[in-house]
Amino acid sequence: MILSHIWGIYTHPKQEWKTIADRHESFINSLTHTLFIALIPPLCSYYSAVYIGWSIGAGDPIFLTHNSALAMAILMYGGLVGGVLALGLMAHWMAHSFGSNPSHVQAIEVSAYTATPLYMVGFATLYPELWFVMCVGLAGIAYSVYMLYTGVPIVMGIHEDRGFIYASSLVTVGLVFMVSMLGLTVFAWSSGIGPAFVN
């Protein structure tokens, strides 16, 4: 069932990971979960940028044009979905070095459900104050990292000692992906594909 694990991820994460590991849902289910959850940040950010306005310190709220906000939301959505799939592929590739032989579905499950708390942070953009979104974002990142450390040994079948090193490696890979995304964003903005503000 789509989005069926969200409540369990927050209320009893270890038990929910065991449920995910026991069911071993199909790739389509994990992908569908990602496609739905990844909609939250771009849709909420689009609404905030066009209709509410972002407050960045003192001064009037900053608004984006409809077309600019829509283009950025589409690019954000592609990056979020692509990030989950790329992290899943890296998780599968790296698992062999840690004595595990998971399926691609298991690796995507770890990636998709680990990213869920981070993507739920998108709701915070409906109150578009920079300090607030950053605080909620840090909490989302922390909980996603916690989910990764608890889920890896259960879903991937790796001993907890090796699982800690494996999860730490995946955190590093995730950080590299995030920095790469920021670099691509800066490159796009410097090439003229930047946001268009409402005067």
mmCIF file of C-alpha atoms in Angstrom:
data_model
loop_
_atom_site.group_PDB
_atom_site.id
_atom_site.type_symbol
_atom_site.label_atom_id
_atom_site.label_comp_id
_atom_site.label_asym_id
_atom_site.label_seq_id
_atom_site.Cartn_x
_atom_site.Cartn_y
_atom_site.Cartn_z
ATOM 1 C CA MET A 1 0.000 0.000 0.000
ATOM 2 C CA ILE A 2 1.374 3.400 -1.009
ATOM 3 C CA LEU A 3 2.691 5.497 1.883
ATOM 4 C CA SER A 4 1.691 2.760 4.359
ATOM 5 C CA HIS A 5 4.951 2.945 6.334
ATOM 6 C CA ILE A 6 5.063 6.685 7.072
ATOM 7 C CA TRP A 7 3.351 6.547 10.474
ATOM 8 C CA GLY A 8 5.511 3.635 11.606
ATOM 9 C CA ILE A 9 8.698 5.397 10.526
ATOM 10 C CA TYR A 10 7.999 8.095 13.118
ATOM 11 C CA THR A 11 6.382 6.085 15.925
ATOM 12 C CA HIS A 12 8.394 2.835 15.970
ATOM 13 C CA PRO A 13 11.173 2.963 13.340
ATOM 14 C CA LYS A 14 12.966 -0.310 14.172
ATOM 15 C CA GLN A 15 9.741 -2.292 14.128
ATOM 16 C CA GLU A 16 8.735 -0.611 10.864
ATOM 17 C CA TRP A 17 12.080 -1.492 9.280
ATOM 18 C CA LYS A 18 11.445 -5.136 10.238
ATOM 19 C CA THR A 19 8.031 -4.947 8.583
ATOM 20 C CA ILE A 20 9.593 -3.467 5.444
ATOM 21 C CA ALA A 21 12.292 -6.172 5.438
ATOM 22 C CA ASP A 22 9.745 -8.976 5.916
ATOM 23 C CA ARG A 23 7.411 -7.798 3.169
ATOM 24 C CA HIS A 24 10.093 -6.979 0.570
ATOM 25 C CA GLU A 25 7.702 -5.007 -1.553
ATOM 26 C CA SER A 26 8.259 -4.655 -5.257
ATOM 27 C CA PHE A 27 10.415 -2.030 -6.925
ATOM 28 C CA ILE A 28 7.206 -0.392 -8.181
ATOM 29 C CA ASN A 29 5.918 0.076 -4.614
ATOM 30 C CA SER A 30 9.175 1.648 -3.424
ATOM 31 C CA LEU A 31 9.324 3.848 -6.511
ATOM 32 C CA THR A 32 5.673 4.899 -6.093
ATOM 33 C CA HIS A 33 6.352 5.799 -2.453
ATOM 34 C CA THR A 34 9.290 7.958 -3.584
ATOM 35 C CA LEU A 35 7.308 9.598 -6.398
ATOM 36 C CA PHE A 36 4.549 10.652 -3.985
ATOM 37 C CA ILE A 37 6.751 11.715 -1.060
ATOM 38 C CA ALA A 38 9.090 13.686 -3.355
ATOM 39 C CA LEU A 39 6.119 15.836 -4.426
ATOM 40 C CA ILE A 40 5.906 17.492 -0.984
ATOM 41 C CA PRO A 41 8.972 19.818 -1.145
ATOM 42 C CA PRO A 42 8.438 21.131 -4.691
ATOM 43 C CA LEU A 43 4.677 21.673 -4.319
ATOM 44 C CA CYS A 44 4.964 23.414 -0.948
ATOM 45 C CA SER A 45 7.951 25.477 -2.097
ATOM 46 C CA TYR A 46 6.128 26.500 -5.267
ATOM 47 C CA TYR A 47 3.071 27.622 -3.296
ATOM 48 C CA SER A 48 5.188 29.574 -0.821
ATOM 49 C CA ALA A 49 7.293 31.264 -3.489
ATOM 50 C CA VAL A 50 4.293 32.360 -5.586
ATOM 51 C CA TYR A 51 1.538 33.070 -3.042
ATOM 52 C CA ILE A 52 3.077 33.617 0.423
ATOM 53 C CA GLY A 53 6.541 35.043 -0.201
ATOM 54 C CA TRP A 54 9.812 34.168 1.494
ATOM 55 C CA SER A 55 11.069 36.239 4.415
ATOM 56 C CA ILE A 56 14.847 36.393 4.519
ATOM 57 C CA GLY A 57 15.693 38.675 7.406
ATOM 58 C CA ALA A 58 14.350 42.215 7.396
ATOM 59 C CA GLY A 59 12.458 43.635 4.462
ATOM 60 C CA ASP A 60 9.483 42.696 2.341
ATOM 61 C CA PRO A 61 8.734 39.064 1.417
ATOM 62 C CA ILE A 62 10.310 37.816 -1.801
ATOM 63 C CA PHE A 63 8.033 36.354 -4.489
ATOM 64 C CA LEU A 64 8.876 34.419 -7.642
ATOM 65 C CA THR A 65 6.970 34.510 -10.905
ATOM 66 C CA HIS A 66 4.706 31.553 -11.644
ATOM 67 C CA ASN A 67 6.850 30.258 -14.514
ATOM 68 C CA SER A 68 10.095 30.578 -12.595
ATOM 69 C CA ALA A 69 8.714 28.836 -9.494
ATOM 70 C CA LEU A 70 7.199 26.071 -11.642
ATOM 71 C CA ALA A 71 10.488 25.433 -13.456
ATOM 72 C CA MET A 72 12.367 25.289 -10.162
ATOM 73 C CA ALA A 73 9.761 22.923 -8.675
ATOM 74 C CA ILE A 74 10.052 20.547 -11.638
ATOM 75 C CA LEU A 75 13.853 20.541 -11.414
ATOM 76 C CA MET A 76 13.676 20.008 -7.648
ATOM 77 C CA TYR A 77 11.311 17.057 -8.103
ATOM 78 C CA GLY A 78 13.605 15.442 -10.651
ATOM 79 C CA GLY A 79 16.586 15.916 -8.349
ATOM 80 C CA LEU A 80 14.786 14.432 -5.331
ATOM 81 C CA VAL A 81 13.610 11.328 -7.186
ATOM 82 C CA GLY A 82 16.949 10.934 -8.955
ATOM 83 C CA GLY A 83 18.792 11.283 -5.644
ATOM 84 C CA VAL A 84 16.851 8.394 -4.076
ATOM 85 C CA LEU A 85 17.464 6.144 -7.077
ATOM 86 C CA ALA A 86 21.160 7.048 -7.261
ATOM 87 C CA LEU A 87 21.646 6.447 -3.526
ATOM 88 C CA GLY A 88 19.856 3.112 -3.868
ATOM 89 C CA LEU A 89 22.188 2.050 -6.684
ATOM 90 C CA MET A 90 25.216 3.088 -4.630
ATOM 91 C CA ALA A 91 23.839 1.215 -1.608
ATOM 92 C CA HIS A 92 23.499 -1.941 -3.717
ATOM 93 C CA TRP A 93 26.972 -1.584 -5.196
ATOM 94 C CA MET A 94 28.659 -0.922 -1.831
ATOM 95 C CA ALA A 95 26.854 -3.716 0.035
ATOM 96 C CA HIS A 96 29.053 -6.419 -1.470
ATOM 97 C CA SER A 97 32.088 -4.901 0.243
ATOM 98 C CA PHE A 98 30.369 -5.389 3.608
ATOM 99 C CA GLY A 99 29.448 -9.040 3.211
ATOM 100 C CA SER A 100 25.891 -8.537 2.020
ATOM 101 C CA ASN A 101 24.205 -9.479 -1.224
ATOM 102 C CA PRO A 102 20.921 -7.528 -1.280
ATOM 103 C CA SER A 103 18.582 -7.181 -4.216
ATOM 104 C CA HIS A 104 18.149 -3.867 -5.963
ATOM 105 C CA VAL A 105 14.716 -3.603 -4.327
ATOM 106 C CA GLN A 106 16.215 -3.837 -0.818
ATOM 107 C CA ALA A 107 18.710 -1.086 -1.644
ATOM 108 C CA ILE A 108 15.977 1.170 -3.058
ATOM 109 C CA GLU A 109 13.832 0.488 0.028
ATOM 110 C CA VAL A 110 16.626 1.673 2.313
ATOM 111 C CA SER A 111 17.135 4.772 0.201
ATOM 112 C CA ALA A 112 13.429 5.599 -0.211
ATOM 113 C CA TYR A 113 12.364 5.184 3.408
ATOM 114 C CA THR A 114 15.487 6.884 4.734
ATOM 115 C CA ALA A 115 14.716 9.954 2.608
ATOM 116 C CA THR A 116 11.102 10.155 3.818
ATOM 117 C CA PRO A 117 11.697 12.325 6.945
ATOM 118 C CA LEU A 118 13.886 14.670 4.910
ATOM 119 C CA TYR A 119 11.222 15.070 2.219
ATOM 120 C CA MET A 120 8.504 15.651 4.831
ATOM 121 C CA VAL A 121 10.441 18.797 5.798
ATOM 122 C CA GLY A 122 8.885 20.273 2.662
ATOM 123 C CA PHE A 123 5.758 21.050 4.699
ATOM 124 C CA ALA A 124 7.851 23.549 6.693
ATOM 125 C CA THR A 125 8.145 25.750 3.605
ATOM 126 C CA LEU A 126 4.467 26.644 4.024
ATOM 127 C CA TYR A 127 5.783 28.936 6.761
ATOM 128 C CA PRO A 128 8.513 30.479 4.582
ATOM 129 C CA GLU A 129 10.775 31.964 7.215
ATOM 130 C CA LEU A 130 14.377 31.011 6.463
ATOM 131 C CA TRP A 131 15.345 30.369 10.105
ATOM 132 C CA PHE A 132 12.301 28.125 10.635
ATOM 133 C CA VAL A 133 12.847 26.046 7.501
ATOM 134 C CA MET A 134 16.540 25.611 8.363
ATOM 135 C CA CYS A 135 15.738 24.411 11.909
ATOM 136 C CA VAL A 136 13.125 21.928 10.676
ATOM 137 C CA GLY A 137 15.510 20.879 7.890
ATOM 138 C CA LEU A 138 18.265 20.071 10.378
ATOM 139 C CA ALA A 139 15.810 17.962 12.386
ATOM 140 C CA GLY A 140 14.743 16.161 9.195
ATOM 141 C CA ILE A 141 18.342 15.429 8.209
ATOM 142 C CA ALA A 142 19.118 14.134 11.703
ATOM 143 C CA TYR A 143 16.122 11.798 11.676
ATOM 144 C CA SER A 144 16.917 10.559 8.156
ATOM 145 C CA VAL A 145 20.453 9.707 9.279
ATOM 146 C CA TYR A 146 19.000 7.912 12.325
ATOM 147 C CA MET A 147 16.662 5.961 10.017
ATOM 148 C CA LEU A 148 19.610 4.966 7.861
ATOM 149 C CA TYR A 149 21.657 3.687 10.810
ATOM 150 C CA THR A 150 18.741 1.693 12.195
ATOM 151 C CA GLY A 151 17.508 0.370 8.844
ATOM 152 C CA VAL A 152 20.718 -0.803 7.204
ATOM 153 C CA PRO A 153 21.398 -3.805 9.489
ATOM 154 C CA ILE A 154 17.747 -4.910 9.334
ATOM 155 C CA VAL A 155 16.979 -4.566 5.619
ATOM 156 C CA MET A 156 20.429 -5.245 4.165
ATOM 157 C CA GLY A 157 21.242 -8.113 6.526
ATOM 158 C CA ILE A 158 24.557 -6.649 7.684
ATOM 159 C CA HIS A 159 25.918 -7.098 11.205
ATOM 160 C CA GLU A 160 25.495 -3.945 13.308
ATOM 161 C CA ASP A 161 29.258 -3.267 13.526
ATOM 162 C CA ARG A 162 29.685 -3.410 9.771
ATOM 163 C CA GLY A 163 26.302 -1.775 9.303
ATOM 164 C CA PHE A 164 27.525 1.317 11.162
ATOM 165 C CA ILE A 165 30.495 1.713 8.791
ATOM 166 C CA TYR A 166 28.302 0.939 5.783
ATOM 167 C CA ALA A 167 25.668 3.497 6.837
ATOM 168 C CA SER A 168 28.407 6.080 7.477
ATOM 169 C CA SER A 169 29.670 5.487 3.940
ATOM 170 C CA LEU A 170 26.161 6.026 2.577
ATOM 171 C CA VAL A 171 25.852 9.272 4.564
ATOM 172 C CA THR A 172 29.071 10.433 2.909
ATOM 173 C CA VAL A 173 27.731 9.493 -0.528
ATOM 174 C CA GLY A 174 24.504 11.379 0.242
ATOM 175 C CA LEU A 175 26.475 14.477 1.216
ATOM 176 C CA VAL A 176 28.444 14.265 -2.023
ATOM 177 C CA PHE A 177 25.148 14.089 -3.951
ATOM 178 C CA MET A 178 23.841 17.153 -2.091
ATOM 179 C CA VAL A 179 26.986 19.166 -2.791
ATOM 180 C CA SER A 180 26.815 18.116 -6.450
ATOM 181 C CA MET A 181 23.199 19.327 -6.626
ATOM 182 C CA LEU A 182 24.203 22.667 -5.114
ATOM 183 C CA GLY A 183 27.029 22.945 -7.629
ATOM 184 C CA LEU A 184 24.651 22.236 -10.525
ATOM 185 C CA THR A 185 22.240 24.840 -9.144
ATOM 186 C CA VAL A 186 24.971 27.488 -8.991
ATOM 187 C CA PHE A 187 26.063 26.579 -12.518
ATOM 188 C CA ALA A 188 22.476 26.834 -13.797
ATOM 189 C CA TRP A 189 21.932 30.211 -12.117
ATOM 190 C CA SER A 190 25.183 31.602 -13.517
ATOM 191 C CA SER A 191 24.112 30.387 -16.975
ATOM 192 C CA GLY A 192 20.968 32.471 -16.827
ATOM 193 C CA ILE A 193 18.553 29.759 -15.636
ATOM 194 C CA GLY A 194 17.922 31.479 -12.335
ATOM 195 C CA PRO A 195 14.810 32.544 -10.467
ATOM 196 C CA ALA A 196 12.728 35.442 -11.766
ATOM 197 C CA PHE A 197 11.473 37.675 -8.967
ATOM 198 C CA VAL A 198 8.237 39.649 -8.880
ATOM 199 C CA ASN A 199 8.957 43.373 -8.651
#
